[in-house]
């Protein structure tokens, strides 16, 4: 049995997955824009709903691709004399996977987790309240100024203001992207682990896979520099 057509279809589905990932990235940036612009909470919540819809699509697509791959592997393993009903077998496996769905699956989606985390960080950097009252707006401006003046935008490695901050998902500390990646690469060649450069941090195994762009911190730095 030739599976060339199946392989081609799987490749197309993986392209669809990249479109979903791009959509989730855009939704995350829009939500951060809304927080930075003090937009209504409902607008931010609507973006969260968009993220959950994308997460649901991603889960369904993953289940369908998994069902196809498992079916193909099963046929290759069993080598039946007659060509089985591929469509039925895939549907059977797909239905079984979908029957185990729960809301917590969506909450664990990697890009949704990143979305929630960046939203939380963004609200720390910028006041999340919005009010049309002039006095309230003035108070917000003062709060932002105080918050930003207390923030540390300096990389613990370069001792310079960060331009492309990345945050360690394990210990929560931030570094300049190029600086921490250079250390990781050097240590890797020496076959040694990387200790978090932040003074006092006990995390002793920093990995490149643990680093995520800290968009919220970058926006706060940019905002400070514009003032």
PDB file of C-alpha atoms in Angstrom:
ATOM      1  CA  UNK A   1       0.000   0.000   0.000  1.00  0.00           C
ATOM      2  CA  UNK A   2       1.372   3.420  -0.964  1.00  0.00           C
ATOM      3  CA  UNK A   3       0.846   6.245   1.499  1.00  0.00           C
ATOM      4  CA  UNK A   4       2.176   9.076  -0.671  1.00  0.00           C
ATOM      5  CA  UNK A   5      -1.226  10.791  -0.820  1.00  0.00           C
ATOM      6  CA  UNK A   6      -1.598  10.458   2.950  1.00  0.00           C
ATOM      7  CA  UNK A   7       1.859  11.958   3.516  1.00  0.00           C
ATOM      8  CA  UNK A   8       0.966  14.854   1.213  1.00  0.00           C
ATOM      9  CA  UNK A   9      -2.269  15.482   3.144  1.00  0.00           C
ATOM     10  CA  UNK A  10      -0.414  15.419   6.464  1.00  0.00           C
ATOM     11  CA  UNK A  11       2.031  17.978   5.124  1.00  0.00           C
ATOM     12  CA  UNK A  12      -0.880  20.258   4.190  1.00  0.00           C
ATOM     13  CA  UNK A  13      -2.401  19.861   7.655  1.00  0.00           C
ATOM     14  CA  UNK A  14       0.899  20.858   9.240  1.00  0.00           C
ATOM     15  CA  UNK A  15       0.816  24.029   7.141  1.00  0.00           C
ATOM     16  CA  UNK A  16      -2.636  24.742   8.570  1.00  0.00           C
ATOM     17  CA  UNK A  17      -1.130  24.355  12.021  1.00  0.00           C
ATOM     18  CA  UNK A  18       1.436  27.054  11.231  1.00  0.00           C
ATOM     19  CA  UNK A  19      -1.442  29.387  10.294  1.00  0.00           C
ATOM     20  CA  UNK A  20      -3.082  28.718  13.660  1.00  0.00           C
ATOM     21  CA  UNK A  21       0.199  29.505  15.445  1.00  0.00           C
ATOM     22  CA  UNK A  22       0.519  32.771  13.510  1.00  0.00           C
ATOM     23  CA  UNK A  23      -3.062  33.674  14.420  1.00  0.00           C
ATOM     24  CA  UNK A  24      -2.341  33.059  18.104  1.00  0.00           C
ATOM     25  CA  UNK A  25       0.774  35.232  17.927  1.00  0.00           C
ATOM     26  CA  UNK A  26      -1.238  38.069  16.368  1.00  0.00           C
ATOM     27  CA  UNK A  27      -4.013  37.731  18.966  1.00  0.00           C
ATOM     28  CA  UNK A  28      -1.398  37.920  21.746  1.00  0.00           C
ATOM     29  CA  UNK A  29       0.120  41.123  20.329  1.00  0.00           C
ATOM     30  CA  UNK A  30      -3.336  42.696  19.892  1.00  0.00           C
ATOM     31  CA  UNK A  31      -4.211  41.902  23.529  1.00  0.00           C
ATOM     32  CA  UNK A  32      -0.943  43.495  24.722  1.00  0.00           C
ATOM     33  CA  UNK A  33      -1.693  46.542  22.563  1.00  0.00           C
ATOM     34  CA  UNK A  34      -5.107  46.810  24.234  1.00  0.00           C
ATOM     35  CA  UNK A  35      -3.620  46.672  27.738  1.00  0.00           C
ATOM     36  CA  UNK A  36      -0.980  49.241  26.809  1.00  0.00           C
ATOM     37  CA  UNK A  37      -3.682  51.537  25.416  1.00  0.00           C
ATOM     38  CA  UNK A  38      -5.882  51.135  28.537  1.00  0.00           C
ATOM     39  CA  UNK A  39      -8.718  49.681  26.473  1.00  0.00           C
ATOM     40  CA  UNK A  40     -11.824  48.175  27.970  1.00  0.00           C
ATOM     41  CA  UNK A  41     -11.360  44.865  29.793  1.00  0.00           C
ATOM     42  CA  UNK A  42     -14.033  43.335  27.548  1.00  0.00           C
ATOM     43  CA  UNK A  43     -11.804  43.907  24.514  1.00  0.00           C
ATOM     44  CA  UNK A  44      -8.949  42.041  26.187  1.00  0.00           C
ATOM     45  CA  UNK A  45     -11.305  39.240  27.235  1.00  0.00           C
ATOM     46  CA  UNK A  46     -12.524  38.906  23.649  1.00  0.00           C
ATOM     47  CA  UNK A  47      -8.917  38.279  22.585  1.00  0.00           C
ATOM     48  CA  UNK A  48      -8.642  35.592  25.250  1.00  0.00           C
ATOM     49  CA  UNK A  49     -11.729  33.931  23.761  1.00  0.00           C
ATOM     50  CA  UNK A  50     -10.056  34.085  20.349  1.00  0.00           C
ATOM     51  CA  UNK A  51      -6.999  32.366  21.828  1.00  0.00           C
ATOM     52  CA  UNK A  52      -9.167  29.589  23.287  1.00  0.00           C
ATOM     53  CA  UNK A  53     -10.868  29.098  19.912  1.00  0.00           C
ATOM     54  CA  UNK A  54      -7.469  28.808  18.255  1.00  0.00           C
ATOM     55  CA  UNK A  55      -6.371  26.365  20.970  1.00  0.00           C
ATOM     56  CA  UNK A  56      -9.467  24.245  20.263  1.00  0.00           C
ATOM     57  CA  UNK A  57      -8.663  24.223  16.532  1.00  0.00           C
ATOM     58  CA  UNK A  58      -5.067  23.275  17.295  1.00  0.00           C
ATOM     59  CA  UNK A  59      -6.206  20.388  19.522  1.00  0.00           C
ATOM     60  CA  UNK A  60      -8.644  19.099  16.881  1.00  0.00           C
ATOM     61  CA  UNK A  61      -5.980  19.297  14.174  1.00  0.00           C
ATOM     62  CA  UNK A  62      -3.443  17.498  16.383  1.00  0.00           C
ATOM     63  CA  UNK A  63      -5.950  14.735  17.116  1.00  0.00           C
ATOM     64  CA  UNK A  64      -6.764  14.311  13.434  1.00  0.00           C
ATOM     65  CA  UNK A  65      -3.092  14.121  12.431  1.00  0.00           C
ATOM     66  CA  UNK A  66      -2.413  11.680  15.267  1.00  0.00           C
ATOM     67  CA  UNK A  67      -5.359   9.516  14.161  1.00  0.00           C
ATOM     68  CA  UNK A  68      -3.985   9.407  10.610  1.00  0.00           C
ATOM     69  CA  UNK A  69      -0.436   8.596  11.740  1.00  0.00           C
ATOM     70  CA  UNK A  70      -1.611   5.847  14.122  1.00  0.00           C
ATOM     71  CA  UNK A  71      -3.785   4.314  11.403  1.00  0.00           C
ATOM     72  CA  UNK A  72      -0.939   4.308   8.883  1.00  0.00           C
ATOM     73  CA  UNK A  73       1.464   2.772  11.434  1.00  0.00           C
ATOM     74  CA  UNK A  74      -1.104   0.119  12.316  1.00  0.00           C
ATOM     75  CA  UNK A  75      -1.544  -0.883   8.660  1.00  0.00           C
ATOM     76  CA  UNK A  76       2.227  -0.939   8.072  1.00  0.00           C
ATOM     77  CA  UNK A  77       2.622  -3.117  11.144  1.00  0.00           C
ATOM     78  CA  UNK A  78      -0.227  -5.558  10.382  1.00  0.00           C
ATOM     79  CA  UNK A  79       0.237  -5.636   6.575  1.00  0.00           C
ATOM     80  CA  UNK A  80      -3.339  -6.760   5.754  1.00  0.00           C
ATOM     81  CA  UNK A  81      -4.006  -8.584   2.465  1.00  0.00           C
ATOM     82  CA  UNK A  82      -6.967  -6.346   1.605  1.00  0.00           C
ATOM     83  CA  UNK A  83      -6.838  -2.578   1.726  1.00  0.00           C
ATOM     84  CA  UNK A  84      -8.841  -1.532   4.824  1.00  0.00           C
ATOM     85  CA  UNK A  85     -11.278   1.364   5.031  1.00  0.00           C
ATOM     86  CA  UNK A  86      -8.780   4.112   5.934  1.00  0.00           C
ATOM     87  CA  UNK A  87     -11.478   6.758   6.346  1.00  0.00           C
ATOM     88  CA  UNK A  88     -13.381   4.629   8.869  1.00  0.00           C
ATOM     89  CA  UNK A  89     -10.266   3.694  10.854  1.00  0.00           C
ATOM     90  CA  UNK A  90      -9.104   7.321  11.047  1.00  0.00           C
ATOM     91  CA  UNK A  91     -12.558   8.515  12.097  1.00  0.00           C
ATOM     92  CA  UNK A  92     -12.711   5.821  14.798  1.00  0.00           C
ATOM     93  CA  UNK A  93      -9.357   6.856  16.276  1.00  0.00           C
ATOM     94  CA  UNK A  94     -10.150  10.569  15.942  1.00  0.00           C
ATOM     95  CA  UNK A  95     -13.497  10.163  17.756  1.00  0.00           C
ATOM     96  CA  UNK A  96     -11.782   8.248  20.566  1.00  0.00           C
ATOM     97  CA  UNK A  97      -9.222  11.049  21.023  1.00  0.00           C
ATOM     98  CA  UNK A  98     -11.864  13.796  20.888  1.00  0.00           C
ATOM     99  CA  UNK A  99     -14.001  12.008  23.502  1.00  0.00           C
ATOM    100  CA  UNK A 100     -11.302  12.712  26.075  1.00  0.00           C
ATOM    101  CA  UNK A 101     -11.374  16.488  25.491  1.00  0.00           C
ATOM    102  CA  UNK A 102     -11.657  18.829  28.461  1.00  0.00           C
ATOM    103  CA  UNK A 103     -11.426  22.582  28.997  1.00  0.00           C
ATOM    104  CA  UNK A 104      -8.162  22.066  30.874  1.00  0.00           C
ATOM    105  CA  UNK A 105      -6.595  20.873  27.586  1.00  0.00           C
ATOM    106  CA  UNK A 106      -7.071  24.337  26.127  1.00  0.00           C
ATOM    107  CA  UNK A 107      -5.712  26.008  29.259  1.00  0.00           C
ATOM    108  CA  UNK A 108      -2.507  23.993  28.852  1.00  0.00           C
ATOM    109  CA  UNK A 109      -1.962  24.992  25.218  1.00  0.00           C
ATOM    110  CA  UNK A 110       1.601  26.352  25.065  1.00  0.00           C
ATOM    111  CA  UNK A 111       0.691  29.551  23.236  1.00  0.00           C
ATOM    112  CA  UNK A 112      -2.345  30.148  25.468  1.00  0.00           C
ATOM    113  CA  UNK A 113      -0.138  29.745  28.568  1.00  0.00           C
ATOM    114  CA  UNK A 114       2.297  32.273  27.053  1.00  0.00           C
ATOM    115  CA  UNK A 115      -0.627  34.615  26.272  1.00  0.00           C
ATOM    116  CA  UNK A 116      -1.868  34.540  29.894  1.00  0.00           C
ATOM    117  CA  UNK A 117       1.640  34.961  31.256  1.00  0.00           C
ATOM    118  CA  UNK A 118       2.444  37.962  29.031  1.00  0.00           C
ATOM    119  CA  UNK A 119      -0.925  39.530  29.843  1.00  0.00           C
ATOM    120  CA  UNK A 120      -0.113  39.209  33.549  1.00  0.00           C
ATOM    121  CA  UNK A 121       3.352  40.713  33.030  1.00  0.00           C
ATOM    122  CA  UNK A 122       1.901  43.495  30.882  1.00  0.00           C
ATOM    123  CA  UNK A 123      -0.559  44.452  33.596  1.00  0.00           C
ATOM    124  CA  UNK A 124       2.312  44.690  36.045  1.00  0.00           C
ATOM    125  CA  UNK A 125       4.129  47.098  33.699  1.00  0.00           C
ATOM    126  CA  UNK A 126       1.100  49.185  32.742  1.00  0.00           C
ATOM    127  CA  UNK A 127      -1.894  50.126  34.847  1.00  0.00           C
ATOM    128  CA  UNK A 128      -4.803  47.903  33.863  1.00  0.00           C
ATOM    129  CA  UNK A 129      -7.521  50.315  34.887  1.00  0.00           C
ATOM    130  CA  UNK A 130      -9.235  52.643  32.445  1.00  0.00           C
ATOM    131  CA  UNK A 131     -11.436  55.573  33.295  1.00  0.00           C
ATOM    132  CA  UNK A 132     -12.721  58.596  31.440  1.00  0.00           C
ATOM    133  CA  UNK A 133     -12.424  60.745  34.517  1.00  0.00           C
ATOM    134  CA  UNK A 134      -9.462  63.151  34.116  1.00  0.00           C
ATOM    135  CA  UNK A 135      -8.390  62.794  37.701  1.00  0.00           C
ATOM    136  CA  UNK A 136      -8.306  59.014  37.398  1.00  0.00           C
ATOM    137  CA  UNK A 137      -6.281  59.254  34.189  1.00  0.00           C
ATOM    138  CA  UNK A 138      -3.743  61.541  35.891  1.00  0.00           C
ATOM    139  CA  UNK A 139      -3.464  59.033  38.738  1.00  0.00           C
ATOM    140  CA  UNK A 140      -2.852  56.251  36.206  1.00  0.00           C
ATOM    141  CA  UNK A 141      -0.032  58.248  34.620  1.00  0.00           C
ATOM    142  CA  UNK A 142       1.568  58.739  38.037  1.00  0.00           C
ATOM    143  CA  UNK A 143       1.242  55.049  38.833  1.00  0.00           C
ATOM    144  CA  UNK A 144       2.929  54.110  35.557  1.00  0.00           C
ATOM    145  CA  UNK A 145       5.786  56.521  36.186  1.00  0.00           C
ATOM    146  CA  UNK A 146       6.372  55.099  39.656  1.00  0.00           C
ATOM    147  CA  UNK A 147       6.111  51.505  38.446  1.00  0.00           C
ATOM    148  CA  UNK A 148       8.525  52.035  35.584  1.00  0.00           C
ATOM    149  CA  UNK A 149      11.049  53.972  37.651  1.00  0.00           C
ATOM    150  CA  UNK A 150      11.194  51.043  40.078  1.00  0.00           C
ATOM    151  CA  UNK A 151      11.654  48.444  37.343  1.00  0.00           C
ATOM    152  CA  UNK A 152      14.965  46.936  36.526  1.00  0.00           C
ATOM    153  CA  UNK A 153      15.546  47.003  32.786  1.00  0.00           C
ATOM    154  CA  UNK A 154      19.221  46.044  33.127  1.00  0.00           C
ATOM    155  CA  UNK A 155      20.467  42.665  31.908  1.00  0.00           C
ATOM    156  CA  UNK A 156      22.325  40.777  34.685  1.00  0.00           C
ATOM    157  CA  UNK A 157      24.873  39.630  32.087  1.00  0.00           C
ATOM    158  CA  UNK A 158      25.666  42.751  30.046  1.00  0.00           C
ATOM    159  CA  UNK A 159      24.745  45.269  32.774  1.00  0.00           C
ATOM    160  CA  UNK A 160      23.095  47.279  30.003  1.00  0.00           C
ATOM    161  CA  UNK A 161      19.472  48.067  29.253  1.00  0.00           C
ATOM    162  CA  UNK A 162      17.857  45.142  27.477  1.00  0.00           C
ATOM    163  CA  UNK A 163      16.758  45.471  23.856  1.00  0.00           C
ATOM    164  CA  UNK A 164      15.429  41.951  23.325  1.00  0.00           C
ATOM    165  CA  UNK A 165      14.581  40.594  26.777  1.00  0.00           C
ATOM    166  CA  UNK A 166      13.818  36.909  27.227  1.00  0.00           C
ATOM    167  CA  UNK A 167      12.451  35.399  30.411  1.00  0.00           C
ATOM    168  CA  UNK A 168      13.371  32.072  31.925  1.00  0.00           C
ATOM    169  CA  UNK A 169      10.164  30.052  32.401  1.00  0.00           C
ATOM    170  CA  UNK A 170      11.754  28.131  35.275  1.00  0.00           C
ATOM    171  CA  UNK A 171      13.013  30.905  37.584  1.00  0.00           C
ATOM    172  CA  UNK A 172      11.317  33.957  36.029  1.00  0.00           C
ATOM    173  CA  UNK A 173      14.475  36.043  35.521  1.00  0.00           C
ATOM    174  CA  UNK A 174      15.121  38.049  32.367  1.00  0.00           C
ATOM    175  CA  UNK A 175      18.250  38.502  30.264  1.00  0.00           C
ATOM    176  CA  UNK A 176      19.326  40.007  26.957  1.00  0.00           C
ATOM    177  CA  UNK A 177      18.595  37.294  24.394  1.00  0.00           C
ATOM    178  CA  UNK A 178      21.944  37.310  22.585  1.00  0.00           C
ATOM    179  CA  UNK A 179      23.901  37.397  25.850  1.00  0.00           C
ATOM    180  CA  UNK A 180      22.229  34.380  27.482  1.00  0.00           C
ATOM    181  CA  UNK A 181      22.251  32.335  24.254  1.00  0.00           C
ATOM    182  CA  UNK A 182      25.974  32.990  23.851  1.00  0.00           C
ATOM    183  CA  UNK A 183      26.617  31.702  27.384  1.00  0.00           C
ATOM    184  CA  UNK A 184      24.462  28.614  26.765  1.00  0.00           C
ATOM    185  CA  UNK A 185      26.324  27.859  23.526  1.00  0.00           C
ATOM    186  CA  UNK A 186      29.750  28.291  25.142  1.00  0.00           C
ATOM    187  CA  UNK A 187      28.835  26.085  28.101  1.00  0.00           C
ATOM    188  CA  UNK A 188      27.369  23.473  25.790  1.00  0.00           C
ATOM    189  CA  UNK A 189      30.698  23.196  23.982  1.00  0.00           C
ATOM    190  CA  UNK A 190      32.379  22.793  27.355  1.00  0.00           C
ATOM    191  CA  UNK A 191      29.698  20.223  28.317  1.00  0.00           C
ATOM    192  CA  UNK A 192      28.743  22.285  31.353  1.00  0.00           C
ATOM    193  CA  UNK A 193      25.415  23.505  32.690  1.00  0.00           C
ATOM    194  CA  UNK A 194      24.500  27.202  32.857  1.00  0.00           C
ATOM    195  CA  UNK A 195      23.622  28.778  36.195  1.00  0.00           C
ATOM    196  CA  UNK A 196      21.117  31.647  36.106  1.00  0.00           C
ATOM    197  CA  UNK A 197      23.202  34.871  35.960  1.00  0.00           C
ATOM    198  CA  UNK A 198      20.820  36.682  38.323  1.00  0.00           C
ATOM    199  CA  UNK A 199      22.556  37.113  41.693  1.00  0.00           C
ATOM    200  CA  UNK A 200      20.944  34.965  44.364  1.00  0.00           C
ATOM    201  CA  UNK A 201      19.101  32.652  41.946  1.00  0.00           C
ATOM    202  CA  UNK A 202      19.573  28.950  42.675  1.00  0.00           C
ATOM    203  CA  UNK A 203      18.513  27.737  39.224  1.00  0.00           C
ATOM    204  CA  UNK A 204      21.575  25.912  37.913  1.00  0.00           C
ATOM    205  CA  UNK A 205      20.493  24.536  34.539  1.00  0.00           C
ATOM    206  CA  UNK A 206      19.326  27.271  32.160  1.00  0.00           C
ATOM    207  CA  UNK A 207      18.284  25.839  28.783  1.00  0.00           C
ATOM    208  CA  UNK A 208      17.517  27.640  25.535  1.00  0.00           C
ATOM    209  CA  UNK A 209      14.150  25.859  25.404  1.00  0.00           C
ATOM    210  CA  UNK A 210      13.187  27.505  28.726  1.00  0.00           C
ATOM    211  CA  UNK A 211      13.554  31.036  27.312  1.00  0.00           C
ATOM    212  CA  UNK A 212      10.570  32.960  25.944  1.00  0.00           C
ATOM    213  CA  UNK A 213      10.452  36.527  24.551  1.00  0.00           C
ATOM    214  CA  UNK A 214       9.268  38.946  27.240  1.00  0.00           C
ATOM    215  CA  UNK A 215       7.148  41.201  25.060  1.00  0.00           C
ATOM    216  CA  UNK A 216       5.609  42.953  28.068  1.00  0.00           C
ATOM    217  CA  UNK A 217       9.013  43.983  29.458  1.00  0.00           C
ATOM    218  CA  UNK A 218      10.205  45.105  26.024  1.00  0.00           C
ATOM    219  CA  UNK A 219       7.150  47.349  25.687  1.00  0.00           C
ATOM    220  CA  UNK A 220       7.767  48.815  29.133  1.00  0.00           C
ATOM    221  CA  UNK A 221      11.391  49.604  28.233  1.00  0.00           C
ATOM    222  CA  UNK A 222      10.328  51.168  24.927  1.00  0.00           C
ATOM    223  CA  UNK A 223       7.654  53.211  26.688  1.00  0.00           C
ATOM    224  CA  UNK A 224      10.157  54.479  29.257  1.00  0.00           C
ATOM    225  CA  UNK A 225      12.588  55.501  26.517  1.00  0.00           C
ATOM    226  CA  UNK A 226       9.879  57.437  24.671  1.00  0.00           C
ATOM    227  CA  UNK A 227       9.122  59.578  27.724  1.00  0.00           C
TER     228      UNK A 227
END
